[in-house]
Coordinates of C-alpha atoms in Angstrom, one line a residue:
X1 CA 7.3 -194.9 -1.0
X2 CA 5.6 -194.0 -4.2
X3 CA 6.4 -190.0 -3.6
X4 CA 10.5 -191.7 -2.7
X5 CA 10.6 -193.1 -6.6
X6 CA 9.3 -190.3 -7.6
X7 CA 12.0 -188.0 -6.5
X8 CA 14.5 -189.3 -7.6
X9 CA 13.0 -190.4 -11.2
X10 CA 12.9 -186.5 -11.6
X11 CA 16.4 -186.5 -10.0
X12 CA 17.5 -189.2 -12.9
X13 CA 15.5 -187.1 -15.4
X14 CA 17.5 -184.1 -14.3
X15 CA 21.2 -185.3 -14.5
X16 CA 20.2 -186.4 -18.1
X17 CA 19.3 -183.3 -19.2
X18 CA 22.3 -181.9 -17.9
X19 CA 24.8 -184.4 -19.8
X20 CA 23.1 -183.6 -22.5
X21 CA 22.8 -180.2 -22.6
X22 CA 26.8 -180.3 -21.8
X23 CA 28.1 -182.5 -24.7
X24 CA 28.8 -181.1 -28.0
X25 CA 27.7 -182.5 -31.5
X26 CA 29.8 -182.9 -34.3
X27 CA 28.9 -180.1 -35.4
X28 CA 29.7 -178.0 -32.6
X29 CA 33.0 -179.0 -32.4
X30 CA 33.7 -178.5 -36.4
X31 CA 32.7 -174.9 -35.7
X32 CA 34.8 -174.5 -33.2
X33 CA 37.6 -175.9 -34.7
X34 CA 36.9 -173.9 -37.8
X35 CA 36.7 -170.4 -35.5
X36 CA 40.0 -171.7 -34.0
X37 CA 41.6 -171.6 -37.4
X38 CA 40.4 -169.0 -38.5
X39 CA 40.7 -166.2 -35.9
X40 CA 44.3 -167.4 -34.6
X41 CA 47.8 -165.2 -35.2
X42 CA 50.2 -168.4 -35.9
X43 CA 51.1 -170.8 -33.4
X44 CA 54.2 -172.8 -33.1
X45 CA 54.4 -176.5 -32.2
X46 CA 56.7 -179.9 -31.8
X47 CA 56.0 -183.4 -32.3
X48 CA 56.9 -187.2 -32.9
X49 CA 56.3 -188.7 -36.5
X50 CA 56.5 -192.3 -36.9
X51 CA 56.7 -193.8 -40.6
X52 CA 55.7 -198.1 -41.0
X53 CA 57.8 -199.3 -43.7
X54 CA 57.2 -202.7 -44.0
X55 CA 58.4 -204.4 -41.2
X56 CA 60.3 -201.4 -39.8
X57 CA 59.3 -198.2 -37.8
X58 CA 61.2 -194.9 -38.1
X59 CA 60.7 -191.9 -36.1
X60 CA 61.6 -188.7 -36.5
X61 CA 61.2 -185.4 -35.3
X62 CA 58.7 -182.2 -36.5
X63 CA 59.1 -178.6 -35.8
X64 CA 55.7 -176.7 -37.1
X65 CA 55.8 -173.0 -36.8
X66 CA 52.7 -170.9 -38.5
X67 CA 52.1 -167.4 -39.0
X68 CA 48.3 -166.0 -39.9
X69 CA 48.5 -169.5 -42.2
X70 CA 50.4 -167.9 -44.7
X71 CA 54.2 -168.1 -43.6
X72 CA 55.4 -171.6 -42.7
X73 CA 58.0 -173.5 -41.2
X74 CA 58.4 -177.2 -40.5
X75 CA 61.6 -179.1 -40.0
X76 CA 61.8 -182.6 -40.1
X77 CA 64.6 -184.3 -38.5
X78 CA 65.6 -188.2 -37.5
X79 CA 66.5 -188.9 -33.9
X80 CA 70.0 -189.0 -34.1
X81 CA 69.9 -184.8 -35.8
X82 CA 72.3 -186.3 -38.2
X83 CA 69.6 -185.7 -41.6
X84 CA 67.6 -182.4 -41.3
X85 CA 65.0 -180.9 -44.3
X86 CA 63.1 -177.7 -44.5
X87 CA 59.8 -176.3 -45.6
X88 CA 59.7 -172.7 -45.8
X89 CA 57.1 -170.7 -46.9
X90 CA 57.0 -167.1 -47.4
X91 CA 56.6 -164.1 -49.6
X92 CA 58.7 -165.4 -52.5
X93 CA 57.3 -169.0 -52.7
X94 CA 57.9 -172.7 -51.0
X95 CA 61.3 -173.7 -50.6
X96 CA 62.9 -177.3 -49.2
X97 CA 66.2 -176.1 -47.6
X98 CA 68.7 -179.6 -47.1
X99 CA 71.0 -177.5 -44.7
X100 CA 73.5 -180.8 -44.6
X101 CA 74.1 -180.4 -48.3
X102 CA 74.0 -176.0 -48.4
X103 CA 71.1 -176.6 -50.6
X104 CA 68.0 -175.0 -51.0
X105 CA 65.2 -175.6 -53.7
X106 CA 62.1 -173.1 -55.4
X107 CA 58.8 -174.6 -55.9
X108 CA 56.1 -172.7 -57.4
X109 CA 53.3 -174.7 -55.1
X110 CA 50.2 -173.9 -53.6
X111 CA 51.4 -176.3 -50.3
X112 CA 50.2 -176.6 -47.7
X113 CA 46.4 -176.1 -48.7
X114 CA 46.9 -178.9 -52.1
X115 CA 46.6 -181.6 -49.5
X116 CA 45.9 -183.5 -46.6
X117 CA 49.0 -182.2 -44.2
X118 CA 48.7 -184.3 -40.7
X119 CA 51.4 -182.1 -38.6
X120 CA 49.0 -178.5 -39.5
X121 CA 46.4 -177.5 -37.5
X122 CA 44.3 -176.0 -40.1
X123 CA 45.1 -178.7 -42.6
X124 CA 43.4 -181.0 -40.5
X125 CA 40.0 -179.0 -39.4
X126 CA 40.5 -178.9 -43.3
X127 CA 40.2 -182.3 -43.5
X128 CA 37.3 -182.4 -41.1
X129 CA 35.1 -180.0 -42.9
X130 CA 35.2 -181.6 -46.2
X131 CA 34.4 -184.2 -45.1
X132 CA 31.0 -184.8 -44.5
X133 CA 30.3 -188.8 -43.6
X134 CA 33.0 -187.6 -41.0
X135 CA 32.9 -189.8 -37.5
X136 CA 32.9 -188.2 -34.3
X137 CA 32.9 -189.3 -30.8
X138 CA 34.1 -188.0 -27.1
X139 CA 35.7 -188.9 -24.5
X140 CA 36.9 -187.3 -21.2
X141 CA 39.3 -185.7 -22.1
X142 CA 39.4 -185.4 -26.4
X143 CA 37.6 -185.1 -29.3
X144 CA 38.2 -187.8 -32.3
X145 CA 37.2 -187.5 -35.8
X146 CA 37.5 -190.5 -38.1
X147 CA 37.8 -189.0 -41.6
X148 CA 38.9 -188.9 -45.5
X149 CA 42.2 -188.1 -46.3
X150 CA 43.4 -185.5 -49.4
X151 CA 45.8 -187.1 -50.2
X152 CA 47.0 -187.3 -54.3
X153 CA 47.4 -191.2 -53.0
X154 CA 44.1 -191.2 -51.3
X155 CA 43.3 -194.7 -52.1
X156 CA 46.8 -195.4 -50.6
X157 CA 46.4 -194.2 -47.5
X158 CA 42.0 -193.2 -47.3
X159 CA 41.9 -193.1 -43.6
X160 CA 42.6 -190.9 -40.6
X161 CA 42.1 -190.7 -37.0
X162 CA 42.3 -187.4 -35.6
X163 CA 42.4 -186.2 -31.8
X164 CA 42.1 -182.6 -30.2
X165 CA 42.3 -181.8 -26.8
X166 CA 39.1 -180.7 -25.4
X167 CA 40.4 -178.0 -22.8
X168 CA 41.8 -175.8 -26.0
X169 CA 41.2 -177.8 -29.1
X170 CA 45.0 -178.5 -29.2
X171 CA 45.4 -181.5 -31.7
X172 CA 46.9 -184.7 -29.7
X173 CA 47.3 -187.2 -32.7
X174 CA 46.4 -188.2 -36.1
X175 CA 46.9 -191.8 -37.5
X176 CA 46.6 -192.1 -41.2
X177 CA 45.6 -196.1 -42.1
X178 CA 46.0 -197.7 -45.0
X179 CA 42.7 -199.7 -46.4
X180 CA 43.2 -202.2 -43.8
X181 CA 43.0 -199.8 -41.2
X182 CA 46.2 -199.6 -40.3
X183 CA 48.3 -197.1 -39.5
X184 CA 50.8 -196.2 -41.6
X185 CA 51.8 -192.1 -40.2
X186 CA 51.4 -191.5 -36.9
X187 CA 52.2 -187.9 -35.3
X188 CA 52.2 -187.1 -31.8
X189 CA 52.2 -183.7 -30.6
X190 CA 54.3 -182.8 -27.7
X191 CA 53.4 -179.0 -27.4
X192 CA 51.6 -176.5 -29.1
X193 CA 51.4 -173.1 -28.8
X194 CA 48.8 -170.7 -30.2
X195 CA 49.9 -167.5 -28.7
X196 CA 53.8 -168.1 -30.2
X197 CA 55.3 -165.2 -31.7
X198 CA 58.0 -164.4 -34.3
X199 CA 60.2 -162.3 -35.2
X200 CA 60.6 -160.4 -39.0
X201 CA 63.0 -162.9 -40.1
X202 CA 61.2 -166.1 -39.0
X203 CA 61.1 -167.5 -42.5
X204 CA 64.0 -166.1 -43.9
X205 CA 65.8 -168.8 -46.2
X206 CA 69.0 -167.3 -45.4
X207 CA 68.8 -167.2 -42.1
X208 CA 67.2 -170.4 -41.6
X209 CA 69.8 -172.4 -43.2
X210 CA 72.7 -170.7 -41.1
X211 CA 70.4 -171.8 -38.3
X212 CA 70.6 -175.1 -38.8
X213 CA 73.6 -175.6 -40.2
X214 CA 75.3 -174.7 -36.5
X215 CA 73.7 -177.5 -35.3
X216 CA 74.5 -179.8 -38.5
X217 CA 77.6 -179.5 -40.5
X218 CA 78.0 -179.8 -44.0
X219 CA 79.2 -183.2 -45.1
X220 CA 82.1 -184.1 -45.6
X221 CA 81.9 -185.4 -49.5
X222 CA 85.0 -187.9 -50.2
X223 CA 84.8 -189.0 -53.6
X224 CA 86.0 -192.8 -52.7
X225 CA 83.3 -193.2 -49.6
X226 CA 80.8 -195.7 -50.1
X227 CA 77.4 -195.7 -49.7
X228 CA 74.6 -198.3 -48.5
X229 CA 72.4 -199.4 -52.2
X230 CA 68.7 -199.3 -50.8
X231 CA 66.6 -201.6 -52.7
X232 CA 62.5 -201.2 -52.9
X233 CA 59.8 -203.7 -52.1
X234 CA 59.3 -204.0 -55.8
X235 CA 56.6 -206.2 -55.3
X236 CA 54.2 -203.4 -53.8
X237 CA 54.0 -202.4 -58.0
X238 CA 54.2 -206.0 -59.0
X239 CA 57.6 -205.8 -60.4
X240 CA 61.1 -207.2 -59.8
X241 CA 64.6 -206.3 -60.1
X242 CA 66.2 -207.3 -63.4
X243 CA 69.1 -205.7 -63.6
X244 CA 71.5 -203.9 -61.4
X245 CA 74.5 -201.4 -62.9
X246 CA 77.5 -199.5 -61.1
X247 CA 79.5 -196.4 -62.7
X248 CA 82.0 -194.1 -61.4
X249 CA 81.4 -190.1 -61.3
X250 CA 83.1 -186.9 -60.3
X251 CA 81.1 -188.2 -56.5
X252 CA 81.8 -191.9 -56.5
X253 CA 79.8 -194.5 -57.5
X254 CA 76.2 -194.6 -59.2
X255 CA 74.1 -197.2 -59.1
X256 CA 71.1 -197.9 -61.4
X257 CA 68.7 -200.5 -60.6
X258 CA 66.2 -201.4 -63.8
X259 CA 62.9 -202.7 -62.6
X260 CA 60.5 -205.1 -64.9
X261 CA 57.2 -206.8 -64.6
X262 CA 54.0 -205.8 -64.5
X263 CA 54.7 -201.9 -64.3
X264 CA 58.8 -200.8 -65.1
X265 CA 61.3 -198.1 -64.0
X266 CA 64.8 -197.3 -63.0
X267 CA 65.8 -196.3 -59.2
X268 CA 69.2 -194.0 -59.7
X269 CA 71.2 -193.8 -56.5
X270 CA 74.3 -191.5 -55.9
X271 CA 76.4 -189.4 -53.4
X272 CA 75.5 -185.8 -52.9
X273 CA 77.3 -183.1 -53.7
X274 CA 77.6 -180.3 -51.2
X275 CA 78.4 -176.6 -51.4
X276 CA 81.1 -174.6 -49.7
X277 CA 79.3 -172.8 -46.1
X278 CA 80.4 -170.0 -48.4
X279 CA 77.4 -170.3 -50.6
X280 CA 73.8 -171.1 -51.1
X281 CA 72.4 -172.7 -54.4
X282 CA 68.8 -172.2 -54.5
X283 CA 67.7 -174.3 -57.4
X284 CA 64.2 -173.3 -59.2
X285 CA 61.9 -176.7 -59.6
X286 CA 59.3 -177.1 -62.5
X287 CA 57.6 -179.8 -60.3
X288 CA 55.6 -180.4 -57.6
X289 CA 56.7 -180.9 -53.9
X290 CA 56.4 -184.4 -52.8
X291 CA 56.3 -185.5 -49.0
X292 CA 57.9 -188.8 -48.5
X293 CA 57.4 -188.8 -44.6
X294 CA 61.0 -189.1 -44.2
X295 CA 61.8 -186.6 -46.7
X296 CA 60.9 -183.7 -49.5
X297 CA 61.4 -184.2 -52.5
X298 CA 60.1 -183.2 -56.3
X299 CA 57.9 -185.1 -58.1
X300 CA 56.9 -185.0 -62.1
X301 CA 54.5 -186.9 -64.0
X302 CA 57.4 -189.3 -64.9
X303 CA 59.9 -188.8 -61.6
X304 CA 60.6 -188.4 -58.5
X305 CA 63.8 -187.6 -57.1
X306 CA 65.0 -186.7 -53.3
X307 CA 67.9 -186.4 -51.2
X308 CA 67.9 -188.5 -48.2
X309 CA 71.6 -189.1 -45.4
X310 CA 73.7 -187.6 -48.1
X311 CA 72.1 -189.0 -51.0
X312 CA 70.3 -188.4 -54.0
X313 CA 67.6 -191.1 -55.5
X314 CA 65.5 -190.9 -58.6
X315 CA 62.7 -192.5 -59.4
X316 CA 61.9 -192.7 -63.1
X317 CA 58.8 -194.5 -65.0
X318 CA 56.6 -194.2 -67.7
X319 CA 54.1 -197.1 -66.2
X320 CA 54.3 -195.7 -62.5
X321 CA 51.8 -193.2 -61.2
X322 CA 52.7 -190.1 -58.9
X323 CA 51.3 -192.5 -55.6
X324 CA 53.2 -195.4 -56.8
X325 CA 56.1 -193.3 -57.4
X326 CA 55.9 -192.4 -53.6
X327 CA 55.2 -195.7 -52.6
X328 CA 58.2 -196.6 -54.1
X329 CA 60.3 -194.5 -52.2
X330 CA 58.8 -194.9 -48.6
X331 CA 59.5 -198.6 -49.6
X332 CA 63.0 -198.1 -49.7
X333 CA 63.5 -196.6 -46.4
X334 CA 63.0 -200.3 -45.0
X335 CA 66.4 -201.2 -46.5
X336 CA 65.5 -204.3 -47.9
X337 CA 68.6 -206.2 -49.7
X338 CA 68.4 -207.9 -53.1

């Protein structure tokens, strides 16, 4: 009976060594990751964003396509393909195309490596390796890493949760939380491709735009069509709405809302103009490129102004920082009435 226990202690003893030799550390699994990055061609891939606004959840569609992390494409599109924006990067620089409008704008940026970026690959083993206090665990099918964000608004949004796929280190998700752990960006990936390939004209502006502007019309700009006035959760800045103006302009209405308390500024909302399918205005920007989630858009040390369903907002403070700026605007997607 003794010699029975015996056996299978060492059986026991066995298996355990086994698991253990099989599992991978954190460590392990950074280096692979960071090989991964590293060594691949490009890789093209499709997912699900979701945005929490408040209350309200808005979804929308991403198209990443990346060639030896230098040439870049991402699209960023609502469910109903009615609103559609652009990153391209190539030779000449970063540009946000807004194929709806004909318009295309020049940032002199170091994107996509000046910040956390939770629907790249490489952003996120990024990510991972700087962060050291990084938490790792493993199930049976993934790999999760709990870690800082890089974020300009860090403090805003600190947290992520980020899951690869074990079989070929394909990431699954990321959730970036907000200090209460919640989630506040969520992307899904649907498929992803690391042996995509692409053609010469890939990230051609031009050619881009056409693209996309077969499968979205210009808009049709009437002078006299309204426009829904979206109002911000003031409060998240500790101010409130003091005073609200309307003007007319060559594209119908402007409306300024003024915004006093604690910290101040003016939200300017108005109709976009678009351009004849004729032509392509490619406008040079002395700021910085700001992603709002739902949109891109330029920010300055004392603005921030997008285009958004036709639109065009501005954000304008002395008293506001760049993060509040941006909190500011995701605010406003919630449509929240005086």
């Amino acid at each position: 009976m003794t010699k029975r226990r015996l056996v299978w202690l060492l059986c026991l003893v066995a298996l355990f060594v086994l698991s253990a030799c099989g599992a991978k550390s954190k460590e392990d699994v950074t280096k692979d990751l960071n090989e991964k990055a590293e060594e691949m061609k490009g890789y093209k891939a499709t997912a699900k964003m979701t945005l929490q606004t408040g209350e309200e959840k808005q979804a929308y569609h991403v198209e990443i396509w990346n060639k030896d992390n230098h040439f870049y494409r991402v699209e960023l599109s609502n469910d109903k393909k009615d609103q559609s924006q652009m990153i391209l990067k190539n030779e000449s620089g970063v540009y946000v195309l807004t194929p709806s409008l004909n318009k295309s704008f020049k940032f002199q940026s170091d994107w996509p490596k000046n910040s956390s970026q939770a629907y790249l690959f490489e952003s996120l083993v990024k990510d991972i390796k700087s962060d050291q206090e990084a938490v790792f665990k493993e199930t049976d099918k993934h790999y999760v890493f709990e870690t800082k964000t890089r974020y300009p608004n860090s403090h805003m949004l600190p947290l992520q949760e980020i899951t690869f796929n074990k079989r070929d280190l394909a990431p699954v998700s990321v959730k970036v939380m907000d200090p209460d752990r919640k989630p506040v960006l969520t992307v899904s990936f649907t498929k992803v491709d690391f042996k995509a390939s692409f053609e010469k004209s890939s990230f051609d502006v031009k050619k881009n735009m056409t693209g996309a502007q077969l499968e979205m019309p210009v808009l049709a700009q009437e002078k006299d069509e309204e426009f829904t006035v979206f109002y911000p959760q003031a409060e998240v800045v500790g101010s409130r709405l003091i005073e609200e103006n309307e003007m007319l302009t060559a594209n119908g209405k402007r409306i300024v809302l003024t915004y006093g308390g604690d910290k101040s500024f003016t939200v300017v909302e108005e109709k976009a103009a678009s351009l004849s399918a004729a032509s392509i205005e490619t406008a040079s920007m002395n700021g910085e490129m700001a992603d709002l989630g739902f949109a891109f858009g330029e920010i300055t040390d004392q603005s921030l102004s997008w285009s958004y369903k036709g639109v065009d907002y501005m954000i304008a403070s002395k008293d506001l920082s760049e993060a509040e700026m941006i909190e500011v605007a995701r605010s406003m997607q919630a449509e929240m009435e005086k």
